[in-house]
């Protein structure tokens, strides 16, 4: 079982719709979770971080965390063509925050005008 | 915000030569930096954790004699790909964090290595 799993997609949504990206992780001791966006040929950029169960909203983005189910998701409201990118879920693996950030394989999002 | 500078952004080298990639934290001190490798259409794979003043910790399957990591100061870590071969061609990315674990990790802009 991979430590961090995502559906590689592509996930295609029309402009203005809600895009829902999902991620599961294997280490129950993990305490911090991140969503990164990566455009082709570029390095990842941080979109959201979440540490507690529940929802965290920032503009059009909402991260959701459920530690019992070992599940973290990202919702993008009012999707724009500029949101088209690969979204990487990253988890700090291990208790006590060892600092190792492990990535899922990424979900490619396509927002069609 | 935290800025990580990485260079070169692109390098082409001949097979058998060595290439050094630098990663600098510009406005903060990073006791720990991380090196990732990303092949086309794949995710970031952690290669090693670089700790200032001590030996790097390599992930399973990563050859420490081939990928030399030096973290001599709190703002600079280097990755040297020794005796590079075409299969080492990849996108290498470093990252650093002000406080490991609870804060997002800032990434360098990446280095596209092509070995011919």
mmCIF file with all atom_site columns, C-alpha atoms in Angstrom:
data_model
loop_
_atom_site.group_PDB
_atom_site.id
_atom_site.type_symbol
_atom_site.label_atom_id
_atom_site.label_alt_id
_atom_site.label_comp_id
_atom_site.label_asym_id
_atom_site.label_entity_id
_atom_site.label_seq_id
_atom_site.pdbx_PDB_ins_code
_atom_site.Cartn_x
_atom_site.Cartn_y
_atom_site.Cartn_z
_atom_site.occupancy
_atom_site.B_iso_or_equiv
_atom_site.pdbx_formal_charge
_atom_site.auth_seq_id
_atom_site.auth_comp_id
_atom_site.auth_asym_id
_atom_site.auth_atom_id
_atom_site.pdbx_PDB_model_num
ATOM 1   C CA . UNK A 1 1   ? 0.000   0.000  0.000   1.00 0.00 ? 1   UNK A CA 1
ATOM 2   C CA . UNK A 1 2   ? 1.341   3.396  -0.943  1.00 0.00 ? 2   UNK A CA 1
ATOM 3   C CA . UNK A 1 3   ? 1.771   5.881  1.856   1.00 0.00 ? 3   UNK A CA 1
ATOM 4   C CA . UNK A 1 4   ? -0.252  8.559  0.089   1.00 0.00 ? 4   UNK A CA 1
ATOM 5   C CA . UNK A 1 5   ? -2.733  7.716  -2.636  1.00 0.00 ? 5   UNK A CA 1
ATOM 6   C CA . UNK A 1 6   ? -4.590  9.853  -5.129  1.00 0.00 ? 6   UNK A CA 1
ATOM 7   C CA . UNK A 1 7   ? -6.564  9.148  -8.238  1.00 0.00 ? 7   UNK A CA 1
ATOM 8   C CA . UNK A 1 8   ? -4.337  10.272 -11.101 1.00 0.00 ? 8   UNK A CA 1
ATOM 9   C CA . UNK A 1 9   ? -7.297  11.414 -13.200 1.00 0.00 ? 9   UNK A CA 1
ATOM 10  C CA . UNK A 1 10  ? -7.621  13.383 -15.324 1.00 0.00 ? 10  UNK A CA 1
ATOM 11  C CA . UNK A 1 11  ? -10.552 15.000 -13.594 1.00 0.00 ? 11  UNK A CA 1
ATOM 12  C CA . UNK A 1 12  ? -12.433 17.173 -16.029 1.00 0.00 ? 12  UNK A CA 1
ATOM 13  C CA . UNK A 1 13  ? -14.926 19.790 -14.865 1.00 0.00 ? 13  UNK A CA 1
ATOM 14  C CA . UNK A 1 14  ? -16.632 22.680 -16.655 1.00 0.00 ? 14  UNK A CA 1
ATOM 15  C CA . UNK A 1 15  ? -15.734 26.233 -15.790 1.00 0.00 ? 15  UNK A CA 1
ATOM 16  C CA . UNK A 1 16  ? -17.635 27.425 -12.734 1.00 0.00 ? 16  UNK A CA 1
ATOM 17  C CA . UNK A 1 17  ? -18.175 23.951 -11.321 1.00 0.00 ? 17  UNK A CA 1
ATOM 18  C CA . UNK A 1 18  ? -16.827 22.483 -8.099  1.00 0.00 ? 18  UNK A CA 1
ATOM 19  C CA . UNK A 1 19  ? -13.777 20.248 -8.446  1.00 0.00 ? 19  UNK A CA 1
ATOM 20  C CA . UNK A 1 20  ? -13.338 17.622 -5.742  1.00 0.00 ? 20  UNK A CA 1
ATOM 21  C CA . UNK A 1 21  ? -9.933  16.054 -5.229  1.00 0.00 ? 21  UNK A CA 1
ATOM 22  C CA . UNK A 1 22  ? -9.377  13.179 -2.832  1.00 0.00 ? 22  UNK A CA 1
ATOM 23  C CA . UNK A 1 23  ? -6.444  11.645 -1.020  1.00 0.00 ? 23  UNK A CA 1
ATOM 24  C CA . UNK A 1 24  ? -5.934  8.811  1.456   1.00 0.00 ? 24  UNK A CA 1
ATOM 25  C CA . UNK A 1 25  ? -2.904  8.101  3.597   1.00 0.00 ? 25  UNK A CA 1
ATOM 26  C CA . UNK A 1 26  ? -1.650  5.089  5.487   1.00 0.00 ? 26  UNK A CA 1
ATOM 27  C CA . UNK A 1 27  ? 0.149   6.454  8.553   1.00 0.00 ? 27  UNK A CA 1
ATOM 28  C CA . UNK A 1 28  ? -2.302  7.086  11.406  1.00 0.00 ? 28  UNK A CA 1
ATOM 29  C CA . UNK A 1 29  ? 0.316   9.114  13.240  1.00 0.00 ? 29  UNK A CA 1
ATOM 30  C CA . UNK A 1 30  ? 0.459   11.793 10.576  1.00 0.00 ? 30  UNK A CA 1
ATOM 31  C CA . UNK A 1 31  ? -0.486  15.216 11.866  1.00 0.00 ? 31  UNK A CA 1
ATOM 32  C CA . UNK A 1 32  ? -0.074  17.686 9.037   1.00 0.00 ? 32  UNK A CA 1
ATOM 33  C CA . UNK A 1 33  ? -1.449  17.611 5.536   1.00 0.00 ? 33  UNK A CA 1
ATOM 34  C CA . UNK A 1 34  ? -0.898  19.793 2.523   1.00 0.00 ? 34  UNK A CA 1
ATOM 35  C CA . UNK A 1 35  ? -2.248  20.408 -0.927  1.00 0.00 ? 35  UNK A CA 1
ATOM 36  C CA . UNK A 1 36  ? 0.117   21.656 -3.605  1.00 0.00 ? 36  UNK A CA 1
ATOM 37  C CA . UNK A 1 37  ? -0.566  22.753 -7.147  1.00 0.00 ? 37  UNK A CA 1
ATOM 38  C CA . UNK A 1 38  ? 1.969   22.022 -9.853  1.00 0.00 ? 38  UNK A CA 1
ATOM 39  C CA . UNK A 1 39  ? 1.908   23.400 -13.360 1.00 0.00 ? 39  UNK A CA 1
ATOM 40  C CA . UNK A 1 40  ? 3.762   21.485 -16.037 1.00 0.00 ? 40  UNK A CA 1
ATOM 41  C CA . UNK A 1 41  ? 7.509   22.014 -15.799 1.00 0.00 ? 41  UNK A CA 1
ATOM 42  C CA . UNK A 1 42  ? 7.254   24.014 -12.589 1.00 0.00 ? 42  UNK A CA 1
ATOM 43  C CA . UNK A 1 43  ? 7.833   23.209 -8.950  1.00 0.00 ? 43  UNK A CA 1
ATOM 44  C CA . UNK A 1 44  ? 4.887   22.740 -6.568  1.00 0.00 ? 44  UNK A CA 1
ATOM 45  C CA . UNK A 1 45  ? 3.270   25.695 -4.844  1.00 0.00 ? 45  UNK A CA 1
ATOM 46  C CA . UNK A 1 46  ? 1.418   25.408 -1.558  1.00 0.00 ? 46  UNK A CA 1
ATOM 47  C CA . UNK A 1 47  ? -2.330  25.946 -1.689  1.00 0.00 ? 47  UNK A CA 1
ATOM 48  C CA . UNK A 1 48  ? -3.612  24.734 1.653   1.00 0.00 ? 48  UNK A CA 1
ATOM 49  C CA . UNK A 1 49  ? -2.463  23.142 4.844   1.00 0.00 ? 49  UNK A CA 1
ATOM 50  C CA . UNK A 1 50  ? -4.709  21.421 7.369   1.00 0.00 ? 50  UNK A CA 1
ATOM 51  C CA . UNK A 1 51  ? -3.969  19.879 10.740  1.00 0.00 ? 51  UNK A CA 1
ATOM 52  C CA . UNK A 1 52  ? -7.304  19.334 12.482  1.00 0.00 ? 52  UNK A CA 1
ATOM 53  C CA . UNK A 1 53  ? -10.362 17.316 11.592  1.00 0.00 ? 53  UNK A CA 1
ATOM 54  C CA . UNK A 1 54  ? -12.999 19.249 9.723   1.00 0.00 ? 54  UNK A CA 1
ATOM 55  C CA . UNK A 1 55  ? -12.991 21.899 7.055   1.00 0.00 ? 55  UNK A CA 1
ATOM 56  C CA . UNK A 1 56  ? -10.633 24.764 6.390   1.00 0.00 ? 56  UNK A CA 1
ATOM 57  C CA . UNK A 1 57  ? -11.576 27.387 3.853   1.00 0.00 ? 57  UNK A CA 1
ATOM 58  C CA . UNK A 1 58  ? -9.384  29.853 2.000   1.00 0.00 ? 58  UNK A CA 1
ATOM 59  C CA . UNK A 1 59  ? -11.051 31.742 -0.810  1.00 0.00 ? 59  UNK A CA 1
ATOM 60  C CA . UNK A 1 60  ? -12.291 29.279 -3.414  1.00 0.00 ? 60  UNK A CA 1
ATOM 61  C CA . UNK A 1 61  ? -10.443 26.399 -1.771  1.00 0.00 ? 61  UNK A CA 1
ATOM 62  C CA . UNK A 1 62  ? -11.679 24.181 1.052   1.00 0.00 ? 62  UNK A CA 1
ATOM 63  C CA . UNK A 1 63  ? -9.585  21.425 2.562   1.00 0.00 ? 63  UNK A CA 1
ATOM 64  C CA . UNK A 1 64  ? -11.302 18.658 4.498   1.00 0.00 ? 64  UNK A CA 1
ATOM 65  C CA . UNK A 1 65  ? -9.614  16.267 6.893   1.00 0.00 ? 65  UNK A CA 1
ATOM 66  C CA . UNK A 1 66  ? -10.939 13.107 8.490   1.00 0.00 ? 66  UNK A CA 1
ATOM 67  C CA . UNK A 1 67  ? -8.226  11.424 10.518  1.00 0.00 ? 67  UNK A CA 1
ATOM 68  C CA . UNK A 1 68  ? -10.419 8.499  11.524  1.00 0.00 ? 68  UNK A CA 1
ATOM 69  C CA . UNK A 1 69  ? -10.880 7.609  7.869   1.00 0.00 ? 69  UNK A CA 1
ATOM 70  C CA . UNK A 1 70  ? -7.344  8.745  6.957   1.00 0.00 ? 70  UNK A CA 1
ATOM 71  C CA . UNK A 1 71  ? -8.791  10.908 4.256   1.00 0.00 ? 71  UNK A CA 1
ATOM 72  C CA . UNK A 1 72  ? -8.098  14.443 3.110   1.00 0.00 ? 72  UNK A CA 1
ATOM 73  C CA . UNK A 1 73  ? -9.772  16.276 0.257   1.00 0.00 ? 73  UNK A CA 1
ATOM 74  C CA . UNK A 1 74  ? -9.645  19.575 -1.574  1.00 0.00 ? 74  UNK A CA 1
ATOM 75  C CA . UNK A 1 75  ? -12.654 21.340 -3.029  1.00 0.00 ? 75  UNK A CA 1
ATOM 76  C CA . UNK A 1 76  ? -12.225 24.077 -5.591  1.00 0.00 ? 76  UNK A CA 1
ATOM 77  C CA . UNK A 1 77  ? -15.309 26.214 -6.070  1.00 0.00 ? 77  UNK A CA 1
ATOM 78  C CA . UNK A 1 78  ? -16.037 28.226 -9.199  1.00 0.00 ? 78  UNK A CA 1
ATOM 79  C CA . UNK A 1 79  ? -13.293 26.379 -11.072 1.00 0.00 ? 79  UNK A CA 1
ATOM 80  C CA . UNK A 1 80  ? -11.399 28.440 -13.620 1.00 0.00 ? 80  UNK A CA 1
ATOM 81  C CA . UNK A 1 81  ? -9.343  27.301 -16.620 1.00 0.00 ? 81  UNK A CA 1
ATOM 82  C CA . UNK A 1 82  ? -6.292  28.666 -14.804 1.00 0.00 ? 82  UNK A CA 1
ATOM 83  C CA . UNK A 1 83  ? -6.910  26.033 -12.115 1.00 0.00 ? 83  UNK A CA 1
ATOM 84  C CA . UNK A 1 84  ? -5.970  23.362 -14.646 1.00 0.00 ? 84  UNK A CA 1
ATOM 85  C CA . UNK A 1 85  ? -2.887  21.735 -13.154 1.00 0.00 ? 85  UNK A CA 1
ATOM 86  C CA . UNK A 1 86  ? -1.771  18.696 -11.197 1.00 0.00 ? 86  UNK A CA 1
ATOM 87  C CA . UNK A 1 87  ? -2.796  18.749 -7.550  1.00 0.00 ? 87  UNK A CA 1
ATOM 88  C CA . UNK A 1 88  ? -0.515  16.964 -5.152  1.00 0.00 ? 88  UNK A CA 1
ATOM 89  C CA . UNK A 1 89  ? -1.561  15.744 -1.748  1.00 0.00 ? 89  UNK A CA 1
ATOM 90  C CA . UNK A 1 90  ? 1.316   15.679 0.731   1.00 0.00 ? 90  UNK A CA 1
ATOM 91  C CA . UNK A 1 91  ? 1.451   14.213 4.203   1.00 0.00 ? 91  UNK A CA 1
ATOM 92  C CA . UNK A 1 92  ? 3.982   14.626 6.954   1.00 0.00 ? 92  UNK A CA 1
ATOM 93  C CA . UNK A 1 93  ? 4.699   10.990 7.668   1.00 0.00 ? 93  UNK A CA 1
ATOM 94  C CA . UNK A 1 94  ? 5.252   9.737  11.186  1.00 0.00 ? 94  UNK A CA 1
ATOM 95  C CA . UNK A 1 95  ? 4.346   11.016 14.593  1.00 0.00 ? 95  UNK A CA 1
ATOM 96  C CA . UNK A 1 96  ? 6.334   13.764 16.246  1.00 0.00 ? 96  UNK A CA 1
ATOM 97  C CA . UNK A 1 97  ? 6.769   15.586 12.966  1.00 0.00 ? 97  UNK A CA 1
ATOM 98  C CA . UNK A 1 98  ? 9.911   14.056 11.578  1.00 0.00 ? 98  UNK A CA 1
ATOM 99  C CA . UNK A 1 99  ? 9.596   16.476 8.736   1.00 0.00 ? 99  UNK A CA 1
ATOM 100 C CA . UNK A 1 100 ? 9.394   13.986 5.864   1.00 0.00 ? 100 UNK A CA 1
ATOM 101 C CA . UNK A 1 101 ? 6.808   15.165 3.391   1.00 0.00 ? 101 UNK A CA 1
ATOM 102 C CA . UNK A 1 102 ? 5.509   12.353 1.231   1.00 0.00 ? 102 UNK A CA 1
ATOM 103 C CA . UNK A 1 103 ? 3.512   13.056 -1.907  1.00 0.00 ? 103 UNK A CA 1
ATOM 104 C CA . UNK A 1 104 ? 0.730   11.236 -3.640  1.00 0.00 ? 104 UNK A CA 1
ATOM 105 C CA . UNK A 1 105 ? 0.988   10.682 -7.361  1.00 0.00 ? 105 UNK A CA 1
ATOM 106 C CA . UNK A 1 106 ? -1.108  13.754 -8.071  1.00 0.00 ? 106 UNK A CA 1
ATOM 107 C CA . UNK A 1 107 ? -4.470  14.336 -9.731  1.00 0.00 ? 107 UNK A CA 1
ATOM 108 C CA . UNK A 1 108 ? -4.573  16.156 -13.026 1.00 0.00 ? 108 UNK A CA 1
ATOM 109 C CA . UNK A 1 109 ? -7.425  18.653 -13.147 1.00 0.00 ? 109 UNK A CA 1
ATOM 110 C CA . UNK A 1 110 ? -8.758  19.997 -16.431 1.00 0.00 ? 110 UNK A CA 1
ATOM 111 C CA . UNK A 1 111 ? -11.181 22.907 -16.276 1.00 0.00 ? 111 UNK A CA 1
ATOM 112 C CA . UNK A 1 112 ? -12.902 23.372 -19.599 1.00 0.00 ? 112 UNK A CA 1
ATOM 113 C CA . UNK A 1 113 ? -14.183 26.824 -20.636 1.00 0.00 ? 113 UNK A CA 1
ATOM 114 C CA . UNK B 2 1   ? 7.347   34.684 2.972   1.00 0.00 ? 1   UNK B CA 1
ATOM 115 C CA . UNK B 2 2   ? 9.967   31.965 2.929   1.00 0.00 ? 2   UNK B CA 1
ATOM 116 C CA . UNK B 2 3   ? 11.899  31.864 -0.332  1.00 0.00 ? 3   UNK B CA 1
ATOM 117 C CA . UNK B 2 4   ? 14.051  29.028 -1.571  1.00 0.00 ? 4   UNK B CA 1
ATOM 118 C CA . UNK B 2 5   ? 16.392  29.652 -4.468  1.00 0.00 ? 5   UNK B CA 1
ATOM 119 C CA . UNK B 2 6   ? 17.619  26.751 -6.569  1.00 0.00 ? 6   UNK B CA 1
ATOM 120 C CA . UNK B 2 7   ? 20.050  26.784 -9.444  1.00 0.00 ? 7   UNK B CA 1
ATOM 121 C CA . UNK B 2 8   ? 20.832  26.015 -12.096 1.00 0.00 ? 8   UNK B CA 1
ATOM 122 C CA . UNK B 2 9   ? 17.328  25.774 -13.518 1.00 0.00 ? 9   UNK B CA 1
ATOM 123 C CA . UNK B 2 10  ? 18.513  23.688 -16.432 1.00 0.00 ? 10  UNK B CA 1
ATOM 124 C CA . UNK B 2 11  ? 21.668  21.741 -17.062 1.00 0.00 ? 11  UNK B CA 1
ATOM 125 C CA . UNK B 2 12  ? 22.794  19.443 -19.823 1.00 0.00 ? 12  UNK B CA 1
ATOM 126 C CA . UNK B 2 13  ? 25.831  17.321 -19.139 1.00 0.00 ? 13  UNK B CA 1
ATOM 127 C CA . UNK B 2 14  ? 27.696  14.490 -20.753 1.00 0.00 ? 14  UNK B CA 1
ATOM 128 C CA . UNK B 2 15  ? 27.401  10.982 -19.426 1.00 0.00 ? 15  UNK B CA 1
ATOM 129 C CA . UNK B 2 16  ? 30.035  10.291 -16.787 1.00 0.00 ? 16  UNK B CA 1
ATOM 130 C CA . UNK B 2 17  ? 30.392  13.846 -15.558 1.00 0.00 ? 17  UNK B CA 1
ATOM 131 C CA . UNK B 2 18  ? 29.170  15.284 -12.263 1.00 0.00 ? 18  UNK B CA 1
ATOM 132 C CA . UNK B 2 19  ? 26.635  18.030 -11.729 1.00 0.00 ? 19  UNK B CA 1
ATOM 133 C CA . UNK B 2 20  ? 26.112  20.165 -8.630  1.00 0.00 ? 20  UNK B CA 1
ATOM 134 C CA . UNK B 2 21  ? 22.749  21.690 -7.778  1.00 0.00 ? 21  UNK B CA 1
ATOM 135 C CA . UNK B 2 22  ? 22.467  24.402 -5.139  1.00 0.00 ? 22  UNK B CA 1
ATOM 136 C CA . UNK B 2 23  ? 19.532  25.143 -2.888  1.00 0.00 ? 23  UNK B CA 1
ATOM 137 C CA . UNK B 2 24  ? 19.496  28.285 -0.743  1.00 0.00 ? 24  UNK B CA 1
ATOM 138 C CA . UNK B 2 25  ? 17.001  29.560 1.769   1.00 0.00 ? 25  UNK B CA 1
ATOM 139 C CA . UNK B 2 26  ? 17.063  33.314 1.181   1.00 0.00 ? 26  UNK B CA 1
ATOM 140 C CA . UNK B 2 27  ? 15.252  34.825 4.131   1.00 0.00 ? 27  UNK B CA 1
ATOM 141 C CA . UNK B 2 28  ? 15.250  32.156 6.768   1.00 0.00 ? 28  UNK B CA 1
ATOM 142 C CA . UNK B 2 29  ? 17.521  29.533 8.248   1.00 0.00 ? 29  UNK B CA 1
ATOM 143 C CA . UNK B 2 30  ? 16.648  26.001 7.309   1.00 0.00 ? 30  UNK B CA 1
ATOM 144 C CA . UNK B 2 31  ? 18.040  23.345 9.596   1.00 0.00 ? 31  UNK B CA 1
ATOM 145 C CA . UNK B 2 32  ? 16.521  20.742 7.332   1.00 0.00 ? 32  UNK B CA 1
ATOM 146 C CA . UNK B 2 33  ? 16.215  20.654 3.574   1.00 0.00 ? 33  UNK B CA 1
ATOM 147 C CA . UNK B 2 34  ? 14.765  17.947 1.410   1.00 0.00 ? 34  UNK B CA 1
ATOM 148 C CA . UNK B 2 35  ? 15.694  16.746 -2.050  1.00 0.00 ? 35  UNK B CA 1
ATOM 149 C CA . UNK B 2 36  ? 13.128  15.305 -4.412  1.00 0.00 ? 36  UNK B CA 1
ATOM 150 C CA . UNK B 2 37  ? 13.278  13.827 -7.879  1.00 0.00 ? 37  UNK B CA 1
ATOM 151 C CA . UNK B 2 38  ? 10.411  13.861 -10.323 1.00 0.00 ? 38  UNK B CA 1
ATOM 152 C CA . UNK B 2 39  ? 10.273  11.845 -13.528 1.00 0.00 ? 39  UNK B CA 1
ATOM 153 C CA . UNK B 2 40  ? 7.828   12.870 -16.282 1.00 0.00 ? 40  UNK B CA 1
ATOM 154 C CA . UNK B 2 41  ? 4.181   12.249 -15.433 1.00 0.00 ? 41  UNK B CA 1
ATOM 155 C CA . UNK B 2 42  ? 5.150   11.036 -11.976 1.00 0.00 ? 42  UNK B CA 1
ATOM 156 C CA . UNK B 2 43  ? 4.998   12.499 -8.514  1.00 0.00 ? 43  UNK B CA 1
ATOM 157 C CA . UNK B 2 44  ? 7.787   13.837 -6.363  1.00 0.00 ? 44  UNK B CA 1
ATOM 158 C CA . UNK B 2 45  ? 9.890   11.118 -4.813  1.00 0.00 ? 45  UNK B CA 1
ATOM 159 C CA . UNK B 2 46  ? 11.826  12.010 -1.689  1.00 0.00 ? 46  UNK B CA 1
ATOM 160 C CA . UNK B 2 47  ? 15.493  11.217 -2.173  1.00 0.00 ? 47  UNK B CA 1
ATOM 161 C CA . UNK B 2 48  ? 17.050  12.425 1.043   1.00 0.00 ? 48  UNK B CA 1
ATOM 162 C CA . UNK B 2 49  ? 16.758  14.666 4.043   1.00 0.00 ? 49  UNK B CA 1
ATOM 163 C CA . UNK B 2 50  ? 19.603  17.096 4.466   1.00 0.00 ? 50  UNK B CA 1
ATOM 164 C CA . UNK B 2 51  ? 20.464  18.245 7.972   1.00 0.00 ? 51  UNK B CA 1
ATOM 165 C CA . UNK B 2 52  ? 22.827  21.117 8.621   1.00 0.00 ? 52  UNK B CA 1
ATOM 166 C CA . UNK B 2 53  ? 26.124  19.920 10.002  1.00 0.00 ? 53  UNK B CA 1
ATOM 167 C CA . UNK B 2 54  ? 25.407  16.220 9.763   1.00 0.00 ? 54  UNK B CA 1
ATOM 168 C CA . UNK B 2 55  ? 25.148  13.472 7.214   1.00 0.00 ? 55  UNK B CA 1
ATOM 169 C CA . UNK B 2 56  ? 22.104  13.338 5.017   1.00 0.00 ? 56  UNK B CA 1
ATOM 170 C CA . UNK B 2 57  ? 19.507  10.628 5.502   1.00 0.00 ? 57  UNK B CA 1
ATOM 171 C CA . UNK B 2 58  ? 18.750  8.824  2.276   1.00 0.00 ? 58  UNK B CA 1
ATOM 172 C CA . UNK B 2 59  ? 15.544  7.079  1.335   1.00 0.00 ? 59  UNK B CA 1
ATOM 173 C CA . UNK B 2 60  ? 15.581  3.418  0.525   1.00 0.00 ? 60  UNK B CA 1
ATOM 174 C CA . UNK B 2 61  ? 16.881  2.748  -2.950  1.00 0.00 ? 61  UNK B CA 1
ATOM 175 C CA . UNK B 2 62  ? 18.745  6.044  -3.307  1.00 0.00 ? 62  UNK B CA 1
ATOM 176 C CA . UNK B 2 63  ? 22.495  5.601  -3.710  1.00 0.00 ? 63  UNK B CA 1
ATOM 177 C CA . UNK B 2 64  ? 24.269  7.920  -1.313  1.00 0.00 ? 64  UNK B CA 1
ATOM 178 C CA . UNK B 2 65  ? 27.568  7.602  -3.169  1.00 0.00 ? 65  UNK B CA 1
ATOM 179 C CA . UNK B 2 66  ? 25.927  8.707  -6.370  1.00 0.00 ? 66  UNK B CA 1
ATOM 180 C CA . UNK B 2 67  ? 23.849  11.544 -4.964  1.00 0.00 ? 67  UNK B CA 1
ATOM 181 C CA . UNK B 2 68  ? 26.139  13.463 -2.651  1.00 0.00 ? 68  UNK B CA 1
ATOM 182 C CA . UNK B 2 69  ? 24.413  15.911 -0.344  1.00 0.00 ? 69  UNK B CA 1
ATOM 183 C CA . UNK B 2 70  ? 26.165  18.607 1.622   1.00 0.00 ? 70  UNK B CA 1
ATOM 184 C CA . UNK B 2 71  ? 24.422  20.954 4.034   1.00 0.00 ? 71  UNK B CA 1
ATOM 185 C CA . UNK B 2 72  ? 27.298  23.034 5.270   1.00 0.00 ? 72  UNK B CA 1
ATOM 186 C CA . UNK B 2 73  ? 25.326  26.037 6.477   1.00 0.00 ? 73  UNK B CA 1
ATOM 187 C CA . UNK B 2 74  ? 21.834  26.906 7.612   1.00 0.00 ? 74  UNK B CA 1
ATOM 188 C CA . UNK B 2 75  ? 21.068  28.470 4.258   1.00 0.00 ? 75  UNK B CA 1
ATOM 189 C CA . UNK B 2 76  ? 22.734  26.219 1.710   1.00 0.00 ? 76  UNK B CA 1
ATOM 190 C CA . UNK B 2 77  ? 22.380  22.589 0.707   1.00 0.00 ? 77  UNK B CA 1
ATOM 191 C CA . UNK B 2 78  ? 23.919  21.071 -2.402  1.00 0.00 ? 78  UNK B CA 1
ATOM 192 C CA . UNK B 2 79  ? 23.154  17.919 -4.338  1.00 0.00 ? 79  UNK B CA 1
ATOM 193 C CA . UNK B 2 80  ? 25.882  16.520 -6.562  1.00 0.00 ? 80  UNK B CA 1
ATOM 194 C CA . UNK B 2 81  ? 24.946  13.885 -9.097  1.00 0.00 ? 81  UNK B CA 1
ATOM 195 C CA . UNK B 2 82  ? 28.164  11.979 -9.641  1.00 0.00 ? 82  UNK B CA 1
ATOM 196 C CA . UNK B 2 83  ? 29.030  10.063 -12.789 1.00 0.00 ? 83  UNK B CA 1
ATOM 197 C CA . UNK B 2 84  ? 25.705  10.989 -14.296 1.00 0.00 ? 84  UNK B CA 1
ATOM 198 C CA . UNK B 2 85  ? 24.002  8.656  -16.737 1.00 0.00 ? 85  UNK B CA 1
ATOM 199 C CA . UNK B 2 86  ? 21.015  9.216  -19.020 1.00 0.00 ? 86  UNK B CA 1
ATOM 200 C CA . UNK B 2 87  ? 18.720  7.476  -16.529 1.00 0.00 ? 87  UNK B CA 1
ATOM 201 C CA . UNK B 2 88  ? 19.557  10.230 -14.019 1.00 0.00 ? 88  UNK B CA 1
ATOM 202 C CA . UNK B 2 89  ? 17.852  12.746 -16.289 1.00 0.00 ? 89  UNK B CA 1
ATOM 203 C CA . UNK B 2 90  ? 15.029  14.135 -14.207 1.00 0.00 ? 90  UNK B CA 1
ATOM 204 C CA . UNK B 2 91  ? 13.589  17.185 -12.478 1.00 0.00 ? 91  UNK B CA 1
ATOM 205 C CA . UNK B 2 92  ? 15.326  17.702 -9.138  1.00 0.00 ? 92  UNK B CA 1
ATOM 206 C CA . UNK B 2 93  ? 13.601  19.892 -6.568  1.00 0.00 ? 93  UNK B CA 1
ATOM 207 C CA . UNK B 2 94  ? 14.711  20.994 -3.133  1.00 0.00 ? 94  UNK B CA 1
ATOM 208 C CA . UNK B 2 95  ? 12.506  22.187 -0.327  1.00 0.00 ? 95  UNK B CA 1
ATOM 209 C CA . UNK B 2 96  ? 12.945  23.686 3.096   1.00 0.00 ? 96  UNK B CA 1
ATOM 210 C CA . UNK B 2 97  ? 10.778  24.637 6.002   1.00 0.00 ? 97  UNK B CA 1
ATOM 211 C CA . UNK B 2 98  ? 11.106  27.147 8.768   1.00 0.00 ? 98  UNK B CA 1
ATOM 212 C CA . UNK B 2 99  ? 9.649   24.661 11.205  1.00 0.00 ? 99  UNK B CA 1
ATOM 213 C CA . UNK B 2 100 ? 9.519   21.100 10.013  1.00 0.00 ? 100 UNK B CA 1
ATOM 214 C CA . UNK B 2 101 ? 6.213   19.321 10.242  1.00 0.00 ? 101 UNK B CA 1
ATOM 215 C CA . UNK B 2 102 ? 3.547   21.856 10.922  1.00 0.00 ? 102 UNK B CA 1
ATOM 216 C CA . UNK B 2 103 ? 4.259   24.379 8.265   1.00 0.00 ? 103 UNK B CA 1
ATOM 217 C CA . UNK B 2 104 ? 4.133   24.181 4.528   1.00 0.00 ? 104 UNK B CA 1
ATOM 218 C CA . UNK B 2 105 ? 7.373   23.427 2.829   1.00 0.00 ? 105 UNK B CA 1
ATOM 219 C CA . UNK B 2 106 ? 8.674   25.970 0.353   1.00 0.00 ? 106 UNK B CA 1
ATOM 220 C CA . UNK B 2 107 ? 10.076  24.546 -2.823  1.00 0.00 ? 107 UNK B CA 1
ATOM 221 C CA . UNK B 2 108 ? 12.877  25.731 -5.021  1.00 0.00 ? 108 UNK B CA 1
ATOM 222 C CA . UNK B 2 109 ? 12.140  26.279 -8.688  1.00 0.00 ? 109 UNK B CA 1
ATOM 223 C CA . UNK B 2 110 ? 13.684  22.954 -9.637  1.00 0.00 ? 110 UNK B CA 1
ATOM 224 C CA . UNK B 2 111 ? 16.557  21.842 -11.834 1.00 0.00 ? 111 UNK B CA 1
ATOM 225 C CA . UNK B 2 112 ? 15.955  20.055 -15.112 1.00 0.00 ? 112 UNK B CA 1
ATOM 226 C CA . UNK B 2 113 ? 18.905  17.711 -15.600 1.00 0.00 ? 113 UNK B CA 1
ATOM 227 C CA . UNK B 2 114 ? 19.492  16.141 -18.982 1.00 0.00 ? 114 UNK B CA 1
ATOM 228 C CA . UNK B 2 115 ? 22.350  13.680 -19.345 1.00 0.00 ? 115 UNK B CA 1
ATOM 229 C CA . UNK B 2 116 ? 23.401  13.003 -22.924 1.00 0.00 ? 116 UNK B CA 1
#
